[in-house]
mmCIF file of C-alpha atoms in Angstrom:
data_model
loop_
_atom_site.group_PDB
_atom_site.id
_atom_site.type_symbol
_atom_site.label_atom_id
_atom_site.label_comp_id
_atom_site.label_asym_id
_atom_site.label_seq_id
_atom_site.Cartn_x
_atom_site.Cartn_y
_atom_site.Cartn_z
ATOM 1 C CA GLU A 1 19.226 6.479 -9.576
ATOM 2 C CA PRO A 2 18.800 4.216 -13.064
ATOM 3 C CA GLU A 3 15.406 3.280 -13.344
ATOM 4 C CA VAL A 4 13.520 1.141 -16.185
ATOM 5 C CA THR A 5 11.779 3.526 -18.471
ATOM 6 C CA GLN A 6 7.985 2.255 -20.350
ATOM 7 C CA THR A 7 6.047 3.615 -23.361
ATOM 8 C CA PRO A 8 3.392 4.627 -23.816
ATOM 9 C CA SER A 9 1.942 5.356 -20.751
ATOM 10 C CA HIS A 10 -1.139 4.530 -21.611
ATOM 11 C CA GLN A 11 -2.503 3.001 -25.045
ATOM 12 C CA VAL A 12 -5.953 2.919 -26.314
ATOM 13 C CA THR A 13 -6.585 0.198 -28.467
ATOM 14 C CA GLN A 14 -9.643 -1.433 -31.190
ATOM 15 C CA MET A 15 -10.149 -5.260 -30.239
ATOM 16 C CA GLY A 16 -8.033 -7.229 -32.517
ATOM 17 C CA GLN A 17 -5.829 -4.625 -32.966
ATOM 18 C CA GLU A 18 -1.978 -5.288 -32.686
ATOM 19 C CA VAL A 19 -0.084 -3.243 -30.456
ATOM 20 C CA ILE A 20 3.556 -3.131 -29.119
ATOM 21 C CA LEU A 21 4.286 -1.857 -25.732
ATOM 22 C CA ARG A 22 7.843 -0.244 -25.092
ATOM 23 C CA CYS A 23 10.506 -0.595 -22.204
ATOM 24 C CA VAL A 24 14.439 0.720 -21.788
ATOM 25 C CA PRO A 25 15.490 -1.886 -19.025
ATOM 26 C CA ILE A 26 18.380 -0.799 -16.647
ATOM 27 C CA SER A 27 21.421 -0.712 -18.853
ATOM 28 C CA ASN A 28 23.605 -2.971 -17.426
ATOM 29 C CA HIS A 29 20.902 -5.328 -16.865
ATOM 30 C CA LEU A 30 21.249 -8.745 -18.802
ATOM 31 C CA TYR A 31 17.984 -10.188 -17.698
ATOM 32 C CA PHE A 32 14.274 -9.140 -18.693
ATOM 33 C CA TYR A 33 10.986 -9.714 -18.155
ATOM 34 C CA TRP A 34 7.346 -8.845 -18.459
ATOM 35 C CA TYR A 35 4.047 -8.787 -15.852
ATOM 36 C CA ARG A 36 0.832 -8.040 -16.285
ATOM 37 C CA GLN A 37 -2.063 -6.587 -13.266
ATOM 38 C CA ILE A 38 -5.698 -6.489 -14.686
ATOM 39 C CA LEU A 39 -7.333 -3.908 -12.429
ATOM 40 C CA GLY A 40 -7.820 -5.201 -8.920
ATOM 41 C CA GLN A 41 -6.084 -7.975 -9.424
ATOM 42 C CA LYS A 42 -2.527 -9.598 -8.715
ATOM 43 C CA VAL A 43 0.241 -8.817 -10.784
ATOM 44 C CA GLU A 44 1.223 -11.898 -12.647
ATOM 45 C CA PHE A 45 4.318 -12.871 -14.321
ATOM 46 C CA LEU A 46 4.160 -13.614 -18.363
ATOM 47 C CA VAL A 47 7.849 -13.927 -19.775
ATOM 48 C CA SER A 48 11.379 -13.892 -18.678
ATOM 49 C CA PHE A 49 14.210 -12.978 -21.377
ATOM 50 C CA TYR A 50 17.606 -13.133 -21.511
ATOM 51 C CA ASN A 51 20.187 -13.487 -24.329
ATOM 52 C CA ASN A 52 17.542 -13.075 -26.833
ATOM 53 C CA GLU A 53 15.977 -15.996 -25.710
ATOM 54 C CA ILE A 54 12.375 -16.542 -23.891
ATOM 55 C CA SER A 55 13.911 -18.101 -20.800
ATOM 56 C CA GLU A 56 10.350 -19.165 -19.306
ATOM 57 C CA LYS A 57 7.088 -18.061 -19.334
ATOM 58 C CA SER A 58 3.338 -18.606 -18.217
ATOM 59 C CA GLU A 59 0.746 -19.926 -19.157
ATOM 60 C CA ILE A 60 -0.581 -16.674 -20.070
ATOM 61 C CA PHE A 61 1.750 -16.431 -22.425
ATOM 62 C CA ASP A 62 0.417 -18.007 -25.492
ATOM 63 C CA ASP A 63 0.838 -17.234 -29.270
ATOM 64 C CA GLN A 64 -0.713 -13.799 -29.613
ATOM 65 C CA PHE A 65 2.726 -13.054 -27.642
ATOM 66 C CA SER A 66 5.582 -12.118 -28.456
ATOM 67 C CA VAL A 67 9.322 -10.063 -26.946
ATOM 68 C CA GLU A 68 11.952 -9.298 -28.904
ATOM 69 C CA ARG A 69 15.410 -6.832 -27.909
ATOM 70 C CA PRO A 70 15.596 -4.842 -31.481
ATOM 71 C CA ASP A 71 18.247 -3.471 -30.645
ATOM 72 C CA GLY A 72 20.860 -2.562 -27.534
ATOM 73 C CA SER A 73 18.363 -0.917 -25.553
ATOM 74 C CA ASN A 74 14.698 -1.374 -26.470
ATOM 75 C CA PHE A 75 12.940 -4.646 -25.069
ATOM 76 C CA THR A 76 9.367 -5.060 -26.549
ATOM 77 C CA LEU A 77 6.373 -6.793 -26.094
ATOM 78 C CA LYS A 78 4.063 -7.463 -29.139
ATOM 79 C CA ILE A 79 0.405 -8.895 -28.594
ATOM 80 C CA ARG A 80 -1.084 -9.462 -32.105
ATOM 81 C CA SER A 81 -4.603 -9.418 -31.800
ATOM 82 C CA THR A 82 -6.496 -7.363 -28.905
ATOM 83 C CA LYS A 83 -8.529 -9.005 -26.949
ATOM 84 C CA LEU A 84 -10.786 -7.171 -24.013
ATOM 85 C CA GLU A 85 -9.492 -9.332 -21.421
ATOM 86 C CA ASP A 86 -6.124 -7.793 -22.499
ATOM 87 C CA SER A 87 -6.746 -4.634 -20.637
ATOM 88 C CA ALA A 88 -4.234 -4.644 -17.763
ATOM 89 C CA MET A 89 -1.362 -2.654 -16.493
ATOM 90 C CA TYR A 90 2.235 -4.366 -18.046
ATOM 91 C CA PHE A 91 4.726 -3.611 -16.559
ATOM 92 C CA CYS A 92 8.086 -4.444 -17.603
ATOM 93 C CA ALA A 93 10.965 -5.750 -15.881
ATOM 94 C CA SER A 94 15.341 -6.124 -15.281
ATOM 95 C CA SER A 95 17.654 -7.687 -13.607
ATOM 96 C CA GLN A 96 21.212 -8.259 -13.404
ATOM 97 C CA ASP A 97 21.451 -11.838 -12.682
ATOM 98 C CA PRO A 98 18.306 -13.976 -13.217
ATOM 99 C CA SER A 99 17.709 -15.221 -9.882
ATOM 100 C CA PRO A 100 15.644 -13.594 -7.407
ATOM 101 C CA SER A 101 17.781 -14.856 -4.622
ATOM 102 C CA THR A 102 21.038 -12.589 -5.227
ATOM 103 C CA ASP A 103 19.385 -9.605 -7.427
ATOM 104 C CA THR A 104 16.514 -7.430 -7.382
ATOM 105 C CA GLN A 105 13.991 -7.051 -10.309
ATOM 106 C CA TYR A 106 13.488 -3.228 -10.989
ATOM 107 C CA PHE A 107 10.210 -2.602 -12.399
ATOM 108 C CA GLY A 108 9.170 0.195 -15.116
ATOM 109 C CA PRO A 109 6.236 2.476 -14.687
ATOM 110 C CA GLY A 110 3.727 0.506 -16.612
ATOM 111 C CA THR A 111 1.966 1.164 -19.755
ATOM 112 C CA ARG A 112 -1.907 0.834 -19.240
ATOM 113 C CA LEU A 113 -3.397 -0.992 -21.818
ATOM 114 C CA THR A 114 -7.057 -0.274 -22.631
ATOM 115 C CA VAL A 115 -8.624 -2.546 -25.165
ATOM 116 C CA LEU A 116 -12.235 -1.525 -27.092
ATOM 117 C CA ARG B 1 -4.623 -23.810 -3.069
ATOM 118 C CA LYS B 2 -4.054 -20.393 -4.191
ATOM 119 C CA GLU B 3 0.397 -19.822 -4.815
ATOM 120 C CA VAL B 4 0.776 -16.444 -2.351
ATOM 121 C CA GLU B 5 -2.194 -15.906 -0.068
ATOM 122 C CA GLN B 6 -2.952 -12.318 1.819
ATOM 123 C CA ASP B 7 -5.641 -10.878 3.587
ATOM 124 C CA PRO B 8 -6.867 -7.849 1.080
ATOM 125 C CA GLY B 9 -7.541 -5.794 4.303
ATOM 126 C CA PRO B 10 -8.147 -3.083 4.270
ATOM 127 C CA PHE B 11 -5.614 -2.504 7.570
ATOM 128 C CA ASN B 12 -7.064 1.154 8.506
ATOM 129 C CA VAL B 13 -4.382 2.216 11.467
ATOM 130 C CA PRO B 14 -3.846 5.515 13.298
ATOM 131 C CA GLU B 15 -0.148 6.722 12.722
ATOM 132 C CA GLY B 16 2.001 5.366 15.575
ATOM 133 C CA ALA B 17 -0.114 2.431 15.377
ATOM 134 C CA THR B 18 1.955 -1.516 14.770
ATOM 135 C CA VAL B 19 0.382 -3.653 12.377
ATOM 136 C CA ALA B 20 1.467 -6.952 10.620
ATOM 137 C CA PHE B 21 0.704 -8.358 8.130
ATOM 138 C CA ASN B 22 0.688 -12.502 7.066
ATOM 139 C CA CYS B 23 1.396 -14.511 4.032
ATOM 140 C CA THR B 24 0.629 -18.236 3.288
ATOM 141 C CA TYR B 25 2.690 -19.763 -0.460
ATOM 142 C CA SER B 26 1.860 -22.631 -1.392
ATOM 143 C CA ASN B 27 5.310 -24.182 -3.401
ATOM 144 C CA SER B 28 7.112 -25.756 -0.286
ATOM 145 C CA ALA B 29 10.225 -25.568 -2.961
ATOM 146 C CA SER B 30 10.303 -21.841 -3.311
ATOM 147 C CA GLN B 31 13.176 -20.416 -1.987
ATOM 148 C CA SER B 32 13.195 -16.583 -2.310
ATOM 149 C CA PHE B 33 10.431 -14.179 -0.446
ATOM 150 C CA PHE B 34 10.295 -10.291 -0.242
ATOM 151 C CA TRP B 35 7.566 -7.832 0.351
ATOM 152 C CA TYR B 36 7.111 -5.842 -2.026
ATOM 153 C CA ARG B 37 4.865 -1.900 -1.939
ATOM 154 C CA GLN B 38 3.002 -0.711 -4.111
ATOM 155 C CA ASP B 39 1.246 1.906 -4.862
ATOM 156 C CA CYS B 40 -1.772 3.088 -6.325
ATOM 157 C CA ARG B 41 -1.797 2.598 -10.130
ATOM 158 C CA LYS B 42 1.873 2.499 -9.582
ATOM 159 C CA GLU B 43 4.702 -0.391 -10.285
ATOM 160 C CA PRO B 44 5.545 -2.718 -7.444
ATOM 161 C CA LYS B 45 8.740 -1.711 -5.211
ATOM 162 C CA LEU B 46 10.825 -3.538 -3.949
ATOM 163 C CA LEU B 47 10.503 -3.011 0.091
ATOM 164 C CA MET B 48 12.462 -5.582 1.530
ATOM 165 C CA SER B 49 13.414 -9.274 1.288
ATOM 166 C CA VAL B 50 12.606 -12.107 3.777
ATOM 167 C CA TYR B 51 15.355 -14.378 5.635
ATOM 168 C CA SER B 52 15.188 -17.711 7.112
ATOM 169 C CA SER B 53 16.231 -15.894 10.094
ATOM 170 C CA GLY B 54 14.592 -13.116 9.946
ATOM 171 C CA ASN B 55 15.424 -9.420 9.276
ATOM 172 C CA GLU B 56 15.088 -5.853 9.944
ATOM 173 C CA ASP B 57 15.212 -2.647 8.014
ATOM 174 C CA GLY B 58 14.305 0.387 10.818
ATOM 175 C CA ARG B 59 10.547 0.353 12.021
ATOM 176 C CA PHE B 60 10.156 -2.906 9.021
ATOM 177 C CA THR B 61 10.951 -6.536 10.585
ATOM 178 C CA ALA B 62 9.444 -9.512 8.384
ATOM 179 C CA GLN B 63 10.066 -13.683 9.062
ATOM 180 C CA LEU B 64 9.699 -16.765 7.744
ATOM 181 C CA ASN B 65 8.368 -20.292 8.837
ATOM 182 C CA ARG B 66 9.262 -22.268 5.510
ATOM 183 C CA ALA B 67 7.844 -25.235 7.994
ATOM 184 C CA SER B 68 4.473 -23.772 8.162
ATOM 185 C CA GLN B 69 5.100 -22.238 4.868
ATOM 186 C CA TYR B 70 4.613 -18.561 6.117
ATOM 187 C CA ILE B 71 6.043 -15.033 5.710
ATOM 188 C CA SER B 72 4.868 -11.600 8.320
ATOM 189 C CA LEU B 73 6.086 -8.503 7.804
ATOM 190 C CA LEU B 74 5.364 -6.159 10.659
ATOM 191 C CA ILE B 75 6.003 -2.430 11.004
ATOM 192 C CA ARG B 76 6.323 -0.311 13.848
ATOM 193 C CA ASP B 77 5.583 3.538 14.168
ATOM 194 C CA SER B 78 3.407 3.657 11.271
ATOM 195 C CA LYS B 79 3.452 6.708 9.116
ATOM 196 C CA LEU B 80 0.560 8.183 6.556
ATOM 197 C CA SER B 81 3.185 7.913 4.191
ATOM 198 C CA ASP B 82 3.408 3.826 4.938
ATOM 199 C CA SER B 83 0.078 3.996 3.152
ATOM 200 C CA ALA B 84 -0.161 1.747 -0.142
ATOM 201 C CA THR B 85 -0.470 -2.237 -1.100
ATOM 202 C CA TYR B 86 1.676 -4.707 0.441
ATOM 203 C CA LEU B 87 2.799 -7.687 -1.678
ATOM 204 C CA CYS B 88 3.975 -10.749 -0.505
ATOM 205 C CA VAL B 89 6.598 -12.034 -3.222
ATOM 206 C CA VAL B 90 8.017 -15.943 -3.327
ATOM 207 C CA ASN B 91 10.103 -17.071 -6.350
ATOM 208 C CA ASN B 92 8.715 -19.968 -8.733
ATOM 209 C CA GLN B 93 10.571 -23.408 -8.793
ATOM 210 C CA ALA B 94 12.679 -22.102 -11.522
ATOM 211 C CA GLY B 95 14.532 -19.076 -9.398
ATOM 212 C CA THR B 96 13.274 -16.766 -12.088
ATOM 213 C CA ALA B 97 9.607 -15.781 -12.430
ATOM 214 C CA LEU B 98 8.451 -13.846 -8.880
ATOM 215 C CA ILE B 99 4.792 -14.873 -8.022
ATOM 216 C CA PHE B 100 2.911 -12.249 -6.105
ATOM 217 C CA GLY B 101 -0.160 -12.364 -3.710
ATOM 218 C CA LYS B 102 -3.468 -10.090 -4.764
ATOM 219 C CA GLY B 103 -1.739 -7.704 -1.456
ATOM 220 C CA THR B 104 -2.766 -6.271 1.530
ATOM 221 C CA THR B 105 -3.903 -2.506 2.015
ATOM 222 C CA LEU B 106 -2.943 -0.177 4.791
ATOM 223 C CA SER B 107 -4.496 2.815 5.289
ATOM 224 C CA VAL B 108 -2.505 4.992 8.362
ATOM 225 C CA SER B 109 -4.649 7.904 8.825
ATOM 226 C CA SER B 110 -3.763 11.005 11.088
#
């Protein structure tokens, strides 16, 4: 069964450093998402991406965040200058169709980001 | 008011028990509704979509009441493997992002 993959599984960084989280969506999917989950909290939407553009973003997704599809397979989330409060599990997801009513978003296993 | 609210639990039940989870959502424009399951430190996985007429998938039954903005999940004949956190999820107004509740934790014991 095809699946979303993410690397690394755990990233430790110092406050103020830049990090790039990587995701390989399911190969025939066209819509990509990033969510985050702070420990003990709910899963929160960050951004959706289609056709090399951001489709939608939440208020969490401020100027320190950016997303990119650098090639035909990878989808990345960059955090420019990490803060302690960026420590969380970051989940990538993908779907064939952007509408949840007609298609399922499949989640990757997540990258645990720890900012020291 | 929180967008999606759930009783956090935990619900501790013996094998074979029937357990019900409830959820309320604040955005009356929400169009799609789901229950996801999340195991400890794992990704959310779709358990089932929730339709207006109610729907069943094996031991799992989901109900939706749009007037009350209320969603439920019933698990019959609980198994040890059902132990997890159950996330109530709705779509946002634009219909792309998923909005998650904080989850209800279920622990099934032998």
